[in-house]
């Protein structure tokens, strides 16, 4: 059987790299797309060294022309895109009263407009085959607010809504659209930018008592793009150790 092709944005590191690796090990042909050409190359090379099929793709999801170019290159090389994982994202912290407009616009461009445009391009390619899977990476922040997360939290709530809209409109074409909502995940980026105090405070609110791993996020994506998830459509799945479900944890 001809292998399905999976394009993962933000695949250069962290959750995106883990998703790319899991899908390659699931025997999909993986396109590791990232704004950082070096890390995209590194992800693809690691998978190739394992004997898996992967190629890098330079793509800036905040730039419509870059997205169009990336999907054109995908169509030329593979003639198909069966799976899209919209993982690329950004998020910075500022108080609401001082939130800079340029950062708000940048966050929305990457986290919301990018997935919408990538979804359009991918779905047009999926339509011809009558089969497709789109998985958007939202966040627990799309369900519950946190201090200084005005743009990030709002953008991830929008991704949850976008996922439902994609699901309704694309289902007649044989395409499903779902999302995962990671809670705190242990990545090099979170270890660099989160203080120990912040990490302790976050863990106190997670019933599981720990951060998640990128591989745990990737495992949920693996299910959602599989045939086993053929009747799952329009839903956002928290992968958060119980964070969203939790109320008072200490009495």
CSV table of C-alpha atoms in Angstrom, one decimal:
chain,number,residue,atom,x,y,z
A,1,UNK,CA,0.0,0.0,0.0
A,2,UNK,CA,1.2,3.5,-0.8
A,3,UNK,CA,2.1,5.4,2.4
A,4,UNK,CA,0.1,8.3,3.5
A,5,UNK,CA,1.8,11.6,3.8
A,6,UNK,CA,1.7,13.6,7.1
A,7,UNK,CA,2.7,17.3,7.3
A,8,UNK,CA,3.5,18.5,10.8
A,9,UNK,CA,4.1,22.2,11.5
A,10,UNK,CA,6.5,23.3,14.2
A,11,UNK,CA,8.2,20.0,13.9
A,12,UNK,CA,11.7,21.3,14.7
A,13,UNK,CA,11.5,20.7,18.5
A,14,UNK,CA,9.3,19.8,21.5
A,15,UNK,CA,5.8,18.5,20.9
A,16,UNK,CA,6.1,18.9,17.1
A,17,UNK,CA,9.3,16.9,16.9
A,18,UNK,CA,7.6,14.2,19.0
A,19,UNK,CA,4.6,14.1,16.8
A,20,UNK,CA,6.7,13.9,13.7
A,21,UNK,CA,8.6,11.0,15.2
A,22,UNK,CA,5.5,9.1,16.3
A,23,UNK,CA,3.9,9.4,12.9
A,24,UNK,CA,7.0,8.3,11.1
A,25,UNK,CA,7.2,5.3,13.4
A,26,UNK,CA,3.5,4.7,12.5
A,27,UNK,CA,4.8,4.3,8.9
A,28,UNK,CA,3.6,7.6,7.5
A,29,UNK,CA,5.8,9.6,5.3
A,30,UNK,CA,6.5,12.7,7.4
A,31,UNK,CA,7.1,16.3,6.3
A,32,UNK,CA,8.8,18.1,9.2
A,33,UNK,CA,7.8,21.8,8.6
A,34,UNK,CA,9.3,24.6,10.7
A,35,UNK,CA,10.3,28.2,10.5
A,36,UNK,CA,13.8,27.2,11.6
A,37,UNK,CA,15.4,25.4,8.7
A,38,UNK,CA,18.1,23.9,10.8
A,39,UNK,CA,15.8,22.2,13.3
A,40,UNK,CA,13.5,21.0,10.5
A,41,UNK,CA,16.5,19.4,8.9
A,42,UNK,CA,17.6,17.8,12.3
A,43,UNK,CA,14.2,16.3,12.9
A,44,UNK,CA,14.0,14.8,9.4
A,45,UNK,CA,17.6,13.5,9.6
A,46,UNK,CA,17.0,11.8,13.0
A,47,UNK,CA,14.0,9.9,11.5
A,48,UNK,CA,15.9,9.1,8.3
A,49,UNK,CA,18.7,7.7,10.5
A,50,UNK,CA,16.2,5.3,12.0
A,51,UNK,CA,15.3,4.1,8.6
A,52,UNK,CA,12.0,6.1,8.5
A,53,UNK,CA,10.7,8.3,5.8
A,54,UNK,CA,10.9,12.1,6.5
A,55,UNK,CA,11.8,15.3,4.8
A,56,UNK,CA,12.2,18.8,6.0
A,57,UNK,CA,10.2,21.8,4.9
A,58,UNK,CA,10.9,25.5,5.6
A,59,UNK,CA,7.6,27.1,6.4
A,60,UNK,CA,6.5,30.3,8.2
A,61,UNK,CA,2.9,29.8,9.2
A,62,UNK,CA,2.4,33.5,9.8
A,63,UNK,CA,3.1,34.1,6.1
A,64,UNK,CA,0.4,33.1,3.6
A,65,UNK,CA,3.0,33.0,0.7
A,66,UNK,CA,5.3,30.7,2.7
A,67,UNK,CA,2.3,28.4,3.4
A,68,UNK,CA,1.3,28.3,-0.2
A,69,UNK,CA,4.9,27.6,-1.3
A,70,UNK,CA,5.2,24.8,1.2
A,71,UNK,CA,2.1,23.0,0.1
A,72,UNK,CA,3.0,23.5,-3.6
A,73,UNK,CA,6.3,21.8,-2.9
A,74,UNK,CA,4.5,19.0,-1.1
A,75,UNK,CA,2.1,18.5,-4.0
A,76,UNK,CA,5.0,18.5,-6.5
A,77,UNK,CA,7.1,16.0,-4.5
A,78,UNK,CA,4.4,13.7,-3.1
A,79,UNK,CA,1.2,14.5,-5.0
A,80,UNK,CA,-0.8,14.2,-1.8
A,81,UNK,CA,-1.2,15.4,1.8
A,82,UNK,CA,-3.3,13.0,3.9
A,83,UNK,CA,-2.6,14.2,7.4
A,84,UNK,CA,-2.1,17.8,8.7
A,85,UNK,CA,-1.0,18.5,12.2
A,86,UNK,CA,-1.2,22.2,13.0
A,87,UNK,CA,1.3,22.3,15.9
A,88,UNK,CA,3.3,25.5,15.3
A,89,UNK,CA,2.5,28.2,17.9
A,90,UNK,CA,3.9,31.1,19.9
A,91,UNK,CA,2.9,32.7,23.2
A,92,UNK,CA,4.3,35.5,25.3
A,93,UNK,CA,3.2,36.8,28.7
A,94,UNK,CA,2.1,40.4,29.3
A,95,UNK,CA,-0.4,41.9,31.7
A,96,UNK,CA,-3.8,42.6,30.0
A,97,UNK,CA,-3.6,46.4,30.5
A,98,UNK,CA,-0.2,46.5,28.8
A,99,UNK,CA,-0.6,43.9,26.2
A,100,UNK,CA,1.3,45.1,23.0
A,101,UNK,CA,-0.8,45.1,19.9
A,102,UNK,CA,2.1,43.8,17.7
A,103,UNK,CA,2.5,40.7,19.9
A,104,UNK,CA,-1.3,40.2,19.9
A,105,UNK,CA,-1.3,40.3,16.1
A,106,UNK,CA,1.7,38.0,15.8
A,107,UNK,CA,0.2,35.5,18.1
A,108,UNK,CA,-3.1,35.4,16.2
A,109,UNK,CA,-1.3,35.2,12.9
A,110,UNK,CA,0.7,32.1,14.0
A,111,UNK,CA,-1.8,30.4,16.2
A,112,UNK,CA,-5.1,31.0,14.4
A,113,UNK,CA,-4.6,32.3,10.8
A,114,UNK,CA,-1.8,29.9,10.1
A,115,UNK,CA,-3.8,26.7,11.0
A,116,UNK,CA,-6.8,28.0,9.0
A,117,UNK,CA,-4.6,28.6,5.9
A,118,UNK,CA,-2.8,25.3,6.3
A,119,UNK,CA,-6.1,23.6,6.7
A,120,UNK,CA,-7.4,25.1,3.5
A,121,UNK,CA,-4.4,24.0,1.5
A,122,UNK,CA,-4.3,20.5,3.0
A,123,UNK,CA,-8.1,19.9,2.7
A,124,UNK,CA,-8.0,20.8,-1.0
A,125,UNK,CA,-5.4,18.0,-1.5
A,126,UNK,CA,-7.3,15.6,0.8
A,127,UNK,CA,-10.6,16.2,-1.1
A,128,UNK,CA,-9.4,14.5,-4.2
A,129,UNK,CA,-8.8,11.3,-2.3
A,130,UNK,CA,-11.9,11.4,-0.2
A,131,UNK,CA,-9.9,10.9,3.0
A,132,UNK,CA,-8.0,13.2,5.4
A,133,UNK,CA,-7.1,13.9,9.0
A,134,UNK,CA,-6.5,17.4,10.5
A,135,UNK,CA,-5.3,17.7,14.1
A,136,UNK,CA,-4.9,21.1,15.6
A,137,UNK,CA,-2.8,21.6,18.7
A,138,UNK,CA,-4.8,23.9,21.1
A,139,UNK,CA,-4.1,24.1,24.8
A,140,UNK,CA,-5.6,23.9,28.2
A,141,UNK,CA,-5.3,27.7,28.1
A,142,UNK,CA,-8.1,27.6,25.5
A,143,UNK,CA,-10.4,26.3,28.2
A,144,UNK,CA,-9.2,28.2,31.3
A,145,UNK,CA,-7.6,31.6,31.7
A,146,UNK,CA,-4.3,32.4,33.4
A,147,UNK,CA,-2.6,35.6,34.3
A,148,UNK,CA,-0.7,37.4,31.5
A,149,UNK,CA,-1.9,35.0,28.8
A,150,UNK,CA,-4.4,37.3,27.0
A,151,UNK,CA,-3.2,36.6,23.4
A,152,UNK,CA,-2.2,33.0,23.9
A,153,UNK,CA,-5.3,31.9,25.7
A,154,UNK,CA,-7.6,33.7,23.3
A,155,UNK,CA,-5.8,32.2,20.3
A,156,UNK,CA,-6.1,28.7,21.6
A,157,UNK,CA,-9.8,29.2,22.4
A,158,UNK,CA,-10.1,30.2,18.7
A,159,UNK,CA,-8.3,27.1,17.6
A,160,UNK,CA,-11.0,25.0,19.5
A,161,UNK,CA,-13.7,26.9,17.6
A,162,UNK,CA,-11.8,26.6,14.3
A,163,UNK,CA,-11.6,22.8,14.8
A,164,UNK,CA,-15.3,22.5,15.1
A,165,UNK,CA,-15.9,24.6,12.0
A,166,UNK,CA,-13.4,22.5,10.0
A,167,UNK,CA,-15.1,19.3,11.2
A,168,UNK,CA,-18.6,20.4,10.1
A,169,UNK,CA,-17.6,21.7,6.7
A,170,UNK,CA,-15.0,19.0,5.8
A,171,UNK,CA,-16.9,15.9,7.0
A,172,UNK,CA,-18.8,15.5,3.7
A,173,UNK,CA,-15.4,15.3,2.0
A,174,UNK,CA,-14.2,12.4,4.1
A,175,UNK,CA,-12.0,14.6,6.3
A,176,UNK,CA,-12.1,14.7,10.1
A,177,UNK,CA,-10.8,17.6,12.2
A,178,UNK,CA,-10.0,17.3,15.9
A,179,UNK,CA,-7.7,18.9,18.4
A,180,UNK,CA,-5.6,18.1,21.4
A,181,UNK,CA,-5.3,20.5,24.3
A,182,UNK,CA,-2.0,19.9,26.1
A,183,UNK,CA,-1.6,20.9,29.7
A,184,UNK,CA,1.9,21.8,31.0
A,185,UNK,CA,4.4,19.7,29.0
A,186,UNK,CA,8.1,19.2,29.9
A,187,UNK,CA,10.1,20.5,26.9
A,188,UNK,CA,13.4,22.3,26.6
A,189,UNK,CA,11.5,25.5,26.0
A,190,UNK,CA,9.4,25.3,29.2
A,191,UNK,CA,12.4,24.3,31.2
A,192,UNK,CA,14.2,27.4,29.9
A,193,UNK,CA,11.4,30.0,30.4
A,194,UNK,CA,9.5,28.7,33.4
A,195,UNK,CA,10.8,29.4,36.8
A,196,UNK,CA,10.9,26.7,39.5
A,197,UNK,CA,8.2,28.6,41.4
A,198,UNK,CA,6.0,28.7,38.4
A,199,UNK,CA,6.5,25.0,37.7
A,200,UNK,CA,5.7,24.1,41.4
A,201,UNK,CA,2.5,26.2,41.2
A,202,UNK,CA,1.4,24.5,38.0
A,203,UNK,CA,2.1,21.0,39.3
A,204,UNK,CA,0.0,21.8,42.4
A,205,UNK,CA,-3.0,22.2,40.1
A,206,UNK,CA,-2.5,19.0,38.2
A,207,UNK,CA,-4.1,15.9,39.8
A,208,UNK,CA,-1.5,13.7,38.1
A,209,UNK,CA,1.2,15.7,40.0
A,210,UNK,CA,3.6,16.1,37.1
A,211,UNK,CA,4.1,17.7,33.7
A,212,UNK,CA,3.2,15.7,30.6
A,213,UNK,CA,5.7,14.6,28.0
A,214,UNK,CA,5.8,15.4,24.3
A,215,UNK,CA,5.5,11.6,23.6
A,216,UNK,CA,2.2,11.6,25.5
A,217,UNK,CA,0.9,14.4,23.3
A,218,UNK,CA,2.1,12.5,20.2
A,219,UNK,CA,0.3,9.3,21.2
A,220,UNK,CA,-3.1,11.1,21.2
A,221,UNK,CA,-2.4,12.6,17.8
A,222,UNK,CA,-1.4,9.1,16.5
A,223,UNK,CA,-4.9,7.8,17.5
A,224,UNK,CA,-6.7,10.8,16.0
A,225,UNK,CA,-5.1,10.3,12.6
A,226,UNK,CA,-5.7,6.6,12.5
A,227,UNK,CA,-8.6,4.6,11.1
A,228,UNK,CA,-9.7,3.8,14.6
A,229,UNK,CA,-10.7,7.5,14.9
A,230,UNK,CA,-12.8,7.5,11.7
A,231,UNK,CA,-16.0,8.5,13.6
A,232,UNK,CA,-14.3,11.0,15.9
A,233,UNK,CA,-14.8,14.5,14.6
A,234,UNK,CA,-14.9,18.1,15.9
A,235,UNK,CA,-13.6,17.4,19.4
A,236,UNK,CA,-10.8,18.8,21.5
A,237,UNK,CA,-9.1,16.3,23.7
A,238,UNK,CA,-7.4,17.6,26.8
A,239,UNK,CA,-4.1,15.8,27.5
A,240,UNK,CA,-3.4,17.4,30.7
A,241,UNK,CA,-3.2,15.1,33.7
A,242,UNK,CA,-6.6,16.2,34.9
A,243,UNK,CA,-5.8,20.0,34.9
A,244,UNK,CA,-9.0,21.2,33.3
A,245,UNK,CA,-11.2,18.8,35.3
A,246,UNK,CA,-9.7,19.8,38.6
A,247,UNK,CA,-11.3,22.0,41.2
A,248,UNK,CA,-9.9,22.3,44.8
A,249,UNK,CA,-7.1,19.8,45.3
A,250,UNK,CA,-6.2,20.6,48.9
A,251,UNK,CA,-8.5,20.7,51.9
